[in-house]
mmCIF file of C-alpha atoms and ligand atoms in Angstrom:
data_model
loop_
_atom_site.group_PDB
_atom_site.id
_atom_site.type_symbol
_atom_site.label_atom_id
_atom_site.label_comp_id
_atom_site.label_asym_id
_atom_site.label_seq_id
_atom_site.Cartn_x
_atom_site.Cartn_y
_atom_site.Cartn_z
ATOM 1 C CA MET N 1 -101.933 13.774 22.997
ATOM 2 C CA LYS N 2 -100.460 14.200 19.571
ATOM 3 C CA ALA N 3 -103.934 14.587 18.056
ATOM 4 C CA GLU N 4 -104.709 17.193 20.596
ATOM 5 C CA THR N 5 -101.690 19.304 19.821
ATOM 6 C CA ALA N 6 -102.500 19.117 16.115
ATOM 7 C CA THR N 7 -106.099 20.285 16.695
ATOM 8 C CA ALA N 8 -104.986 23.159 18.937
ATOM 9 C CA LYS N 9 -102.534 24.129 16.207
ATOM 10 C CA GLN N 10 -105.112 23.820 13.548
ATOM 11 C CA SER N 11 -107.570 26.185 15.360
ATOM 12 C CA GLN N 12 -104.842 28.776 15.197
ATOM 13 C CA ASP N 13 -104.529 28.498 11.463
ATOM 14 C CA LEU N 14 -106.351 31.172 9.586
ATOM 15 C CA LEU N 15 -104.914 31.037 6.021
ATOM 16 C CA GLN N 16 -102.970 28.336 4.311
ATOM 17 C CA VAL N 17 -101.159 29.125 1.060
ATOM 18 C CA GLU N 18 -99.901 25.947 -0.708
ATOM 19 C CA GLU N 19 -97.695 25.779 -3.859
ATOM 20 C CA LEU N 20 -98.945 29.166 -5.205
ATOM 21 C CA ASN N 21 -98.078 29.952 -8.682
ATOM 22 C CA ILE N 22 -98.840 33.180 -10.556
ATOM 23 C CA HIS N 23 -97.405 33.079 -14.097
ATOM 24 C CA PHE N 24 -97.758 35.693 -16.914
ATOM 25 C CA PRO N 25 -97.380 34.498 -20.534
ATOM 26 C CA THR N 26 -95.309 37.045 -22.392
ATOM 27 C CA ASP N 27 -93.782 37.268 -25.825
ATOM 28 C CA HIS N 28 -90.460 36.294 -24.441
ATOM 29 C CA GLY N 29 -91.727 33.288 -22.465
ATOM 30 C CA MET N 30 -93.502 32.478 -19.137
ATOM 31 C CA LEU N 31 -92.793 35.083 -16.333
ATOM 32 C CA LYS N 32 -93.034 33.285 -13.039
ATOM 33 C CA ALA N 33 -93.797 36.179 -10.689
ATOM 34 C CA VAL N 34 -94.867 33.744 -7.915
ATOM 35 C CA ASN N 35 -93.442 30.118 -8.085
ATOM 36 C CA GLY N 36 -94.413 27.509 -5.691
ATOM 37 C CA VAL N 37 -94.938 29.676 -2.526
ATOM 38 C CA SER N 38 -96.395 28.100 0.623
ATOM 39 C CA PHE N 39 -96.980 29.662 4.015
ATOM 40 C CA ASN N 40 -99.495 29.688 6.921
ATOM 41 C CA VAL N 41 -100.945 32.770 8.698
ATOM 42 C CA TYR N 42 -102.126 32.223 12.344
ATOM 43 C CA ARG N 43 -104.796 34.082 14.016
ATOM 44 C CA GLY N 44 -103.746 37.235 15.693
ATOM 45 C CA LYS N 45 -100.253 36.924 14.506
ATOM 46 C CA THR N 46 -98.116 38.896 11.968
ATOM 47 C CA LEU N 47 -96.215 37.356 9.164
ATOM 48 C CA GLY N 48 -93.669 39.558 7.458
ATOM 49 C CA ILE N 49 -92.973 39.009 3.682
ATOM 50 C CA VAL N 50 -89.607 40.778 2.828
ATOM 51 C CA GLY N 51 -87.641 41.030 -0.310
ATOM 52 C CA GLU N 52 -86.375 43.750 -2.748
ATOM 53 C CA SER N 53 -88.702 45.330 -5.345
ATOM 54 C CA GLY N 54 -89.950 42.915 -7.991
ATOM 55 C CA CYS N 55 -89.658 39.719 -5.845
ATOM 56 C CA GLY N 56 -93.458 39.016 -6.021
ATOM 57 C CA LYS N 57 -94.600 40.397 -2.714
ATOM 58 C CA SER N 58 -97.502 42.597 -3.882
ATOM 59 C CA ILE N 59 -98.713 39.999 -6.315
ATOM 60 C CA THR N 60 -98.814 37.377 -3.598
ATOM 61 C CA GLY N 61 -100.800 39.863 -1.372
ATOM 62 C CA LYS N 62 -103.255 40.666 -4.026
ATOM 63 C CA ALA N 63 -103.912 36.989 -4.862
ATOM 64 C CA ILE N 64 -105.076 36.583 -1.317
ATOM 65 C CA ILE N 65 -107.898 39.134 -1.805
ATOM 66 C CA GLY N 66 -108.483 37.813 -5.355
ATOM 67 C CA ILE N 67 -107.258 40.628 -7.299
ATOM 68 C CA GLN N 68 -104.467 39.008 -9.380
ATOM 69 C CA PRO N 69 -104.070 40.560 -12.875
ATOM 70 C CA LYS N 70 -106.456 39.302 -15.512
ATOM 71 C CA THR N 71 -103.602 38.298 -17.799
ATOM 72 C CA SER N 72 -102.000 35.911 -15.126
ATOM 73 C CA ALA N 73 -102.621 32.176 -14.668
ATOM 74 C CA ILE N 74 -102.927 31.203 -11.043
ATOM 75 C CA SER N 75 -102.586 27.768 -9.493
ATOM 76 C CA GLY N 76 -102.125 26.228 -6.128
ATOM 77 C CA SER N 77 -104.341 26.946 -3.169
ATOM 78 C CA ILE N 78 -105.092 29.714 -0.769
ATOM 79 C CA LYS N 79 -107.317 28.229 1.975
ATOM 80 C CA LEU N 80 -109.404 30.274 4.280
ATOM 81 C CA GLY N 81 -110.989 27.553 6.390
ATOM 82 C CA ASP N 82 -112.595 25.112 3.956
ATOM 83 C CA VAL N 83 -112.797 27.753 1.030
ATOM 84 C CA ASP N 84 -110.123 27.652 -1.465
ATOM 85 C CA LEU N 85 -109.939 31.370 -2.666
ATOM 86 C CA VAL N 86 -107.937 30.274 -5.816
ATOM 87 C CA LYS N 87 -111.125 28.356 -7.020
ATOM 88 C CA LEU N 88 -113.535 31.258 -6.545
ATOM 89 C CA LYS N 89 -114.758 33.072 -9.564
ATOM 90 C CA ARG N 90 -112.589 36.112 -10.333
ATOM 91 C CA ASN N 91 -114.398 39.066 -8.794
ATOM 92 C CA GLY N 92 -117.372 37.014 -8.206
ATOM 93 C CA ARG N 93 -119.993 37.199 -5.409
ATOM 94 C CA GLU N 94 -118.190 34.831 -3.080
ATOM 95 C CA ILE N 95 -114.760 36.644 -3.162
ATOM 96 C CA ARG N 96 -116.503 40.104 -2.910
ATOM 97 C CA ALA N 97 -118.220 38.943 0.251
ATOM 98 C CA ILE N 98 -114.883 37.776 1.839
ATOM 99 C CA ARG N 99 -113.082 40.830 0.559
ATOM 100 C CA GLY N 100 -113.501 43.619 3.143
ATOM 101 C CA SER N 101 -115.294 41.506 5.763
ATOM 102 C CA LYS N 102 -112.795 38.785 6.414
ATOM 103 C CA ILE N 103 -109.793 40.001 4.531
ATOM 104 C CA ALA N 104 -108.698 43.518 3.807
ATOM 105 C CA MET N 105 -105.777 45.163 2.127
ATOM 106 C CA ILE N 106 -103.762 48.251 2.606
ATOM 107 C CA PHE N 107 -102.320 48.914 -0.827
ATOM 108 C CA GLN N 108 -98.841 50.125 -1.686
ATOM 109 C CA GLU N 109 -100.492 52.942 -3.513
ATOM 110 C CA PRO N 110 -103.037 54.873 -1.305
ATOM 111 C CA MET N 111 -104.899 56.262 -4.314
ATOM 112 C CA ALA N 112 -105.618 52.803 -5.486
ATOM 113 C CA ALA N 113 -108.052 52.281 -2.694
ATOM 114 C CA PHE N 114 -110.178 55.351 -3.202
ATOM 115 C CA SER N 115 -112.034 56.779 -6.143
ATOM 116 C CA PRO N 116 -111.373 60.533 -6.688
ATOM 117 C CA LEU N 117 -115.068 61.038 -7.385
ATOM 118 C CA TYR N 118 -116.579 60.308 -4.035
ATOM 119 C CA THR N 119 -115.799 61.673 -0.485
ATOM 120 C CA ILE N 120 -113.617 59.582 1.906
ATOM 121 C CA GLY N 121 -116.461 59.204 4.314
ATOM 122 C CA ASN N 122 -118.904 57.890 1.661
ATOM 123 C CA GLN N 123 -116.383 55.323 0.403
ATOM 124 C CA ILE N 124 -115.690 53.984 3.824
ATOM 125 C CA MET N 125 -119.358 53.960 4.594
ATOM 126 C CA GLU N 126 -120.171 52.029 1.486
ATOM 127 C CA SER N 127 -117.921 49.251 2.650
ATOM 128 C CA ILE N 128 -119.547 49.209 6.141
ATOM 129 C CA LEU N 129 -123.009 49.176 4.612
ATOM 130 C CA LEU N 130 -121.894 46.169 2.571
ATOM 131 C CA HIS N 131 -120.551 44.216 5.366
ATOM 132 C CA ARG N 132 -121.597 45.274 8.853
ATOM 133 C CA THR N 133 -124.903 47.102 8.924
ATOM 134 C CA LYS N 134 -127.841 48.225 6.536
ATOM 135 C CA ASN N 135 -128.597 51.203 8.757
ATOM 136 C CA LYS N 136 -127.073 54.342 7.080
ATOM 137 C CA LYS N 137 -127.063 56.433 10.342
ATOM 138 C CA GLU N 138 -125.071 53.716 12.192
ATOM 139 C CA ALA N 139 -122.709 53.330 9.224
ATOM 140 C CA ALA N 140 -121.987 57.011 9.224
ATOM 141 C CA MET N 141 -121.291 56.929 12.970
ATOM 142 C CA LEU N 142 -118.978 53.943 12.535
ATOM 143 C CA THR N 143 -117.125 55.797 9.812
ATOM 144 C CA VAL N 144 -116.498 58.812 11.902
ATOM 145 C CA ASP N 145 -115.426 56.538 14.748
ATOM 146 C CA ILE N 146 -112.808 54.683 12.707
ATOM 147 C CA LEU N 147 -111.578 57.970 11.177
ATOM 148 C CA GLN N 148 -110.997 59.087 14.604
ATOM 149 C CA ARG N 149 -109.260 55.959 15.756
ATOM 150 C CA VAL N 150 -106.764 56.090 12.895
ATOM 151 C CA GLY N 151 -105.718 59.535 14.116
ATOM 152 C CA ILE N 152 -107.649 61.784 11.600
ATOM 153 C CA SER N 153 -108.551 64.935 13.678
ATOM 154 C CA ASN N 154 -111.794 66.575 12.983
ATOM 155 C CA PRO N 155 -113.314 63.357 11.449
ATOM 156 C CA GLU N 156 -116.856 64.902 10.977
ATOM 157 C CA LYS N 157 -115.319 67.414 8.535
ATOM 158 C CA ARG N 158 -112.848 65.061 7.015
ATOM 159 C CA PHE N 159 -115.767 62.585 6.284
ATOM 160 C CA HIS N 160 -117.040 65.138 3.532
ATOM 161 C CA GLN N 161 -113.714 65.722 1.892
ATOM 162 C CA TYR N 162 -112.459 64.149 -1.364
ATOM 163 C CA PRO N 163 -109.211 62.278 -1.725
ATOM 164 C CA HIS N 164 -107.369 65.332 -3.244
ATOM 165 C CA GLU N 165 -108.034 67.231 -0.061
ATOM 166 C CA PHE N 166 -106.100 64.754 2.028
ATOM 167 C CA SER N 167 -102.194 64.915 2.462
ATOM 168 C CA GLY N 168 -100.223 61.771 1.859
ATOM 169 C CA GLY N 169 -100.066 60.846 5.434
ATOM 170 C CA MET N 170 -103.733 61.413 5.919
ATOM 171 C CA MET N 171 -104.595 59.287 2.745
ATOM 172 C CA GLN N 172 -102.503 56.499 4.347
ATOM 173 C CA ARG N 173 -104.540 56.707 7.479
ATOM 174 C CA ALA N 174 -107.750 56.821 5.459
ATOM 175 C CA MET N 175 -106.798 53.764 3.810
ATOM 176 C CA ILE N 176 -106.064 51.967 6.997
ATOM 177 C CA ALA N 177 -109.483 53.175 8.280
ATOM 178 C CA MET N 178 -111.085 51.772 5.188
ATOM 179 C CA ALA N 179 -109.215 48.333 5.621
ATOM 180 C CA LEU N 180 -110.060 48.125 9.289
ATOM 181 C CA SER N 181 -113.541 49.407 9.054
ATOM 182 C CA CYS N 182 -115.039 45.961 8.704
ATOM 183 C CA GLU N 183 -112.793 44.450 11.463
ATOM 184 C CA PRO N 184 -111.193 41.819 9.109
ATOM 185 C CA GLU N 185 -109.750 38.566 10.390
ATOM 186 C CA LEU N 186 -106.869 39.194 8.126
ATOM 187 C CA LEU N 187 -105.135 42.378 7.037
ATOM 188 C CA ILE N 188 -102.770 42.429 4.011
ATOM 189 C CA ALA N 189 -100.529 45.511 4.610
ATOM 190 C CA ASP N 190 -98.495 46.109 1.462
ATOM 191 C CA GLU N 191 -95.553 48.630 2.331
ATOM 192 C CA PRO N 192 -98.176 50.554 4.405
ATOM 193 C CA THR N 193 -95.782 53.149 5.602
ATOM 194 C CA THR N 194 -93.225 53.417 2.817
ATOM 195 C CA ALA N 195 -94.623 56.783 1.563
ATOM 196 C CA LEU N 196 -94.654 58.372 5.078
ATOM 197 C CA ASP N 197 -92.028 60.253 7.005
ATOM 198 C CA VAL N 198 -90.526 58.633 9.932
ATOM 199 C CA THR N 199 -92.672 60.272 12.629
ATOM 200 C CA ILE N 200 -95.934 59.316 11.002
ATOM 201 C CA GLN N 201 -94.488 55.987 10.033
ATOM 202 C CA ALA N 202 -93.972 55.194 13.780
ATOM 203 C CA GLN N 203 -97.517 56.353 14.709
ATOM 204 C CA VAL N 204 -99.116 54.396 11.896
ATOM 205 C CA LEU N 205 -97.242 51.229 12.973
ATOM 206 C CA ASP N 206 -98.136 51.684 16.644
ATOM 207 C CA LEU N 207 -101.833 52.159 15.518
ATOM 208 C CA MET N 208 -101.792 48.939 13.552
ATOM 209 C CA LYS N 209 -100.430 47.003 16.554
ATOM 210 C CA GLN N 210 -102.959 48.491 18.818
ATOM 211 C CA LEU N 211 -105.810 47.631 16.541
ATOM 212 C CA GLN N 212 -104.389 43.953 16.192
ATOM 213 C CA ARG N 213 -104.609 43.607 19.909
ATOM 214 C CA GLU N 214 -108.093 44.919 20.002
ATOM 215 C CA PHE N 215 -109.494 43.048 17.043
ATOM 216 C CA GLY N 216 -107.193 39.993 17.255
ATOM 217 C CA MET N 217 -106.707 40.128 13.656
ATOM 218 C CA ALA N 218 -103.753 38.567 11.688
ATOM 219 C CA ILE N 219 -101.555 40.641 9.528
ATOM 220 C CA VAL N 220 -99.408 39.764 6.448
ATOM 221 C CA PHE N 221 -96.984 42.663 6.551
ATOM 222 C CA ILE N 222 -95.195 43.159 3.158
ATOM 223 C CA THR N 223 -92.086 45.408 3.240
ATOM 224 C CA HIS N 224 -88.577 45.742 1.802
ATOM 225 C CA ASP N 225 -87.342 46.823 5.175
ATOM 226 C CA LEU N 226 -86.079 44.164 7.651
ATOM 227 C CA GLY N 227 -85.845 46.962 10.237
ATOM 228 C CA ILE N 228 -89.648 47.224 10.391
ATOM 229 C CA VAL N 229 -90.188 43.610 10.534
ATOM 230 C CA ALA N 230 -88.321 43.314 13.905
ATOM 231 C CA GLU N 231 -90.995 45.733 15.327
ATOM 232 C CA MET N 232 -94.009 44.325 13.645
ATOM 233 C CA CYS N 233 -93.693 40.574 12.993
ATOM 234 C CA ASP N 234 -93.666 37.277 14.760
ATOM 235 C CA GLU N 235 -92.488 35.348 11.743
ATOM 236 C CA VAL N 236 -90.739 36.340 8.406
ATOM 237 C CA ALA N 237 -90.709 34.852 5.058
ATOM 238 C CA VAL N 238 -87.948 36.266 2.769
ATOM 239 C CA MET N 239 -88.910 36.213 -0.882
ATOM 240 C CA TYR N 240 -86.587 36.310 -3.839
ATOM 241 C CA LEU N 241 -87.598 35.899 -7.478
ATOM 242 C CA GLY N 242 -90.919 34.604 -6.687
ATOM 243 C CA LYS N 243 -89.933 32.101 -4.190
ATOM 244 C CA ILE N 244 -89.581 32.013 -0.380
ATOM 245 C CA VAL N 245 -85.970 31.399 0.191
ATOM 246 C CA GLU N 246 -85.995 31.450 3.916
ATOM 247 C CA GLN N 247 -88.730 31.506 6.616
ATOM 248 C CA ALA N 248 -88.310 31.716 10.469
ATOM 249 C CA THR N 249 -89.497 33.389 13.542
ATOM 250 C CA VAL N 250 -88.176 37.006 13.803
ATOM 251 C CA ARG N 251 -85.826 36.185 16.528
ATOM 252 C CA GLU N 252 -84.321 33.440 14.595
ATOM 253 C CA ILE N 253 -83.908 35.351 11.492
ATOM 254 C CA TYR N 254 -82.002 38.118 13.252
ATOM 255 C CA LYS N 255 -79.987 35.846 15.426
ATOM 256 C CA ASN N 256 -79.288 33.079 12.844
ATOM 257 C CA PRO N 257 -79.887 34.153 9.328
ATOM 258 C CA LYS N 258 -78.950 31.416 6.905
ATOM 259 C CA HIS N 259 -79.623 32.482 3.394
ATOM 260 C CA PRO N 260 -76.887 34.660 1.684
ATOM 261 C CA TYR N 261 -79.796 36.821 0.423
ATOM 262 C CA THR N 262 -81.262 37.278 4.075
ATOM 263 C CA ARG N 263 -77.823 37.965 5.288
ATOM 264 C CA GLY N 264 -77.417 40.783 2.567
ATOM 265 C CA LEU N 265 -80.793 42.240 3.589
ATOM 266 C CA LEU N 266 -79.850 42.325 7.126
ATOM 267 C CA ARG N 267 -76.468 44.138 6.324
ATOM 268 C CA SER N 268 -78.413 46.836 4.522
ATOM 269 C CA ILE N 269 -80.503 47.887 7.638
ATOM 270 C CA PRO N 270 -79.524 51.334 9.041
ATOM 271 C CA THR N 271 -78.947 51.129 12.801
ATOM 272 C CA ILE N 272 -79.138 54.200 14.909
ATOM 273 C CA GLY N 273 -75.766 55.427 16.086
ATOM 274 C CA SER N 274 -74.066 53.263 13.433
ATOM 275 C CA ARG N 275 -70.627 54.520 12.619
ATOM 276 C CA LYS N 276 -70.873 53.032 9.039
ATOM 277 C CA GLU N 277 -70.546 55.779 6.483
ATOM 278 C CA ARG N 278 -72.356 53.673 3.898
ATOM 279 C CA LEU N 279 -74.668 50.860 4.110
ATOM 280 C CA GLU N 280 -73.929 47.742 2.264
ATOM 281 C CA SER N 281 -76.467 46.836 -0.242
ATOM 282 C CA ILE N 282 -76.650 43.567 -2.217
ATOM 283 C CA GLU N 283 -74.787 44.058 -5.574
ATOM 284 C CA GLY N 284 -76.646 43.504 -8.787
ATOM 285 C CA THR N 285 -80.281 43.692 -9.393
ATOM 286 C CA VAL N 286 -83.264 41.320 -9.246
ATOM 287 C CA PRO N 287 -83.578 39.553 -12.711
ATOM 288 C CA ILE N 288 -86.849 39.260 -14.490
ATOM 289 C CA PRO N 289 -87.940 35.691 -13.985
ATOM 290 C CA ILE N 290 -88.598 34.639 -17.515
ATOM 291 C CA ASN N 291 -87.447 31.374 -18.749
ATOM 292 C CA MET N 292 -85.250 30.667 -15.659
ATOM 293 C CA PRO N 293 -83.306 27.563 -16.011
ATOM 294 C CA PRO N 294 -83.525 25.136 -13.027
ATOM 295 C CA MET N 295 -81.017 26.790 -10.748
ATOM 296 C CA CYS N 296 -80.699 29.144 -7.792
ATOM 297 C CA GLY N 297 -82.111 32.425 -8.850
ATOM 298 C CA PHE N 298 -79.725 34.210 -6.498
ATOM 299 C CA PHE N 299 -76.675 32.612 -8.087
ATOM 300 C CA ASP N 300 -75.286 35.641 -9.979
ATOM 301 C CA ARG N 301 -75.326 37.891 -6.952
ATOM 302 C CA CYS N 302 -74.435 35.455 -4.357
ATOM 303 C CA GLN N 303 -71.034 35.703 -2.458
ATOM 304 C CA ASP N 304 -71.268 32.130 -1.287
ATOM 305 C CA ARG N 305 -72.222 30.484 -4.641
ATOM 306 C CA ILE N 306 -70.774 27.152 -5.452
ATOM 307 C CA PRO N 307 -70.317 26.895 -9.255
ATOM 308 C CA GLY N 308 -71.351 23.526 -10.712
ATOM 309 C CA VAL N 309 -73.821 23.005 -7.867
ATOM 310 C CA CYS N 310 -76.017 26.103 -7.313
ATOM 311 C CA ASP N 311 -76.376 26.691 -11.120
ATOM 312 C CA LYS N 312 -77.214 23.035 -12.011
ATOM 313 C CA ARG N 313 -80.632 22.399 -10.601
ATOM 314 C CA GLU N 314 -83.545 23.680 -8.440
ATOM 315 C CA VAL N 315 -82.701 24.307 -4.971
ATOM 316 C CA PRO N 316 -84.116 21.889 -2.499
ATOM 317 C CA GLU N 317 -85.882 23.187 0.688
ATOM 318 C CA THR N 318 -84.167 22.261 4.059
ATOM 319 C CA GLN N 319 -86.144 22.278 7.216
ATOM 320 C CA LEU N 320 -83.535 23.344 9.739
ATOM 321 C CA SER N 321 -85.853 23.239 12.768
ATOM 322 C CA ASP N 322 -89.535 23.499 13.605
ATOM 323 C CA ASN N 323 -89.567 27.264 12.999
ATOM 324 C CA HIS N 324 -86.790 27.541 10.389
ATOM 325 C CA ARG N 325 -86.662 26.615 6.713
ATOM 326 C CA VAL N 326 -84.254 27.581 3.983
ATOM 327 C CA SER N 327 -83.658 27.016 0.281
ATOM 328 C CA CYS N 328 -79.986 27.116 -0.307
ATOM 329 C CA PHE N 329 -77.416 24.378 -1.404
ATOM 330 C CA LEU N 330 -75.228 25.403 1.512
ATOM 331 C CA TYR N 331 -77.609 23.636 3.878
ATOM 332 C CA ALA N 332 -78.954 20.941 1.508
ATOM 333 C CA ASP N 333 -78.336 17.529 3.192
ATOM 334 C CA THR N 334 -75.297 15.531 2.001
ATOM 335 C CA ASP N 335 -77.278 12.885 0.302
ATOM 336 C CA ASN N 336 -78.663 15.488 -2.088
ATOM 337 C CA GLU N 337 -75.241 16.972 -2.702
ATOM 338 C CA THR N 338 -73.695 13.481 -3.541
ATOM 339 C CA GLU N 339 -76.576 13.108 -5.933
ATOM 340 C CA ILE N 340 -75.707 16.589 -7.531
ATOM 341 C CA LEU N 341 -72.057 16.010 -7.710
ATOM 342 C CA SER N 342 -72.259 12.430 -8.994
HETATM 343 N N1 ADP C 401 -99.751 42.841 -14.436
HETATM 344 C C1 ADP C 401 -98.431 42.316 -14.638
HETATM 345 N N2 ADP C 401 -98.167 41.776 -15.721
HETATM 346 C C2 ADP C 401 -96.994 41.236 -15.943
HETATM 347 N N3 ADP C 401 -95.933 41.100 -15.007
HETATM 348 C C3 ADP C 401 -96.347 41.611 -13.766
HETATM 349 C C4 ADP C 401 -97.568 42.172 -13.459
HETATM 350 N N4 ADP C 401 -97.537 42.552 -12.174
HETATM 351 C C5 ADP C 401 -96.267 42.192 -11.711
HETATM 352 N N5 ADP C 401 -95.663 41.577 -12.557
HETATM 353 C C6 ADP C 401 -94.263 41.069 -12.341
HETATM 354 O O1 ADP C 401 -94.350 40.206 -11.354
HETATM 355 C C7 ADP C 401 -93.080 40.330 -10.623
HETATM 356 C C8 ADP C 401 -93.516 40.573 -9.132
HETATM 357 O O2 ADP C 401 -94.125 41.771 -8.983
HETATM 358 P P1 ADP C 401 -94.585 42.467 -7.541
HETATM 359 O O3 ADP C 401 -95.473 41.392 -6.795
HETATM 360 O O4 ADP C 401 -95.257 43.732 -7.846
HETATM 361 O O5 ADP C 401 -93.168 42.751 -6.812
HETATM 362 P P2 ADP C 401 -92.964 43.325 -5.372
HETATM 363 O O6 ADP C 401 -94.204 43.680 -4.775
HETATM 364 O O7 ADP C 401 -92.169 42.239 -4.673
HETATM 365 O O8 ADP C 401 -92.131 44.575 -5.652
HETATM 366 C C9 ADP C 401 -92.268 41.315 -11.229
HETATM 367 O O9 ADP C 401 -91.338 40.725 -12.011
HETATM 368 C C10 ADP C 401 -93.303 42.164 -12.160
HETATM 369 O O10 ADP C 401 -92.615 42.565 -13.257
HETATM 370 MG MG1 MG C 402 -94.743 45.680 -4.245
#
């Protein structure tokens, strides 16, 4: 019975990230942009990765499609089935075959996805020709179809336009079309709607959910906005300074947030009809993770810090329940605390 359950769960696993580290050697020491990050992505489900700017979200997303910066050292594993993406040659044949067909990414910067030199249609078609069909006519038809489906009107005309002829909102849609054109099993969406106004943002989010239902794809949804997470995600991983400090189902995170950082992020969500004049934001800024001593990275900004404990060693992870884990000394078990205090 137990074995059956384990097999059933395994078949839902799409991607397993284990102990991922992405470090940059600098003149001042080692910058640990991603530091021991582990999470699973399940088929057809959405995992949110939230945290303020500079926490390591984009770099984690990029590592999954194998485009971590050249100057970085990467270790740990990112398993897609039996293949460990970390072990593949950087920009080699194997990762290029996976990128686009199995895993696609919507970048934080829409212009990063397109060259200014070719038409939008040609660039999406190239990707379809590489991964789905060798027939040019069919690829052109599929391109027009996907442009239409992301809500670009007059797609036959738009096909022949260049990136500079598209507005910001249209570029965002074109990039989503590009990412979805090969019906990936996993979509990494990095702040996909941050640059859009609220109405278009809502349309784009609806579209992503609709296409997720149609294709059954999994999404890693990267954002600094916990308000959007409630709408889009099944699970949330909260990142701070290159680490996941809390992870739980969406319901659990909103009902029962544990980490002082998560609580701070939740207090800074604007609510419709809220009487608050000003939103609370977390005081202080995200430090640069160079030469961090073994201590909680949130210590300096934390309202609940315990001096002499939180600044004395690495924070252990506590599994609070099947679907909730947190790294904070407030929840570390007492055995550990006795050890620290003794
Ligand atoms: N190419 C790079 N070289 C050196 N440091 C980098 C590079 N890219 C990102 N970083 C550092 O990695 C950390 C995480 O960056 P990033 O993943 O872009 O954060 P986020 O997406 O959460 O805003 C930051 O401290 C940033 O300065
Ligand atoms: Mg980013």
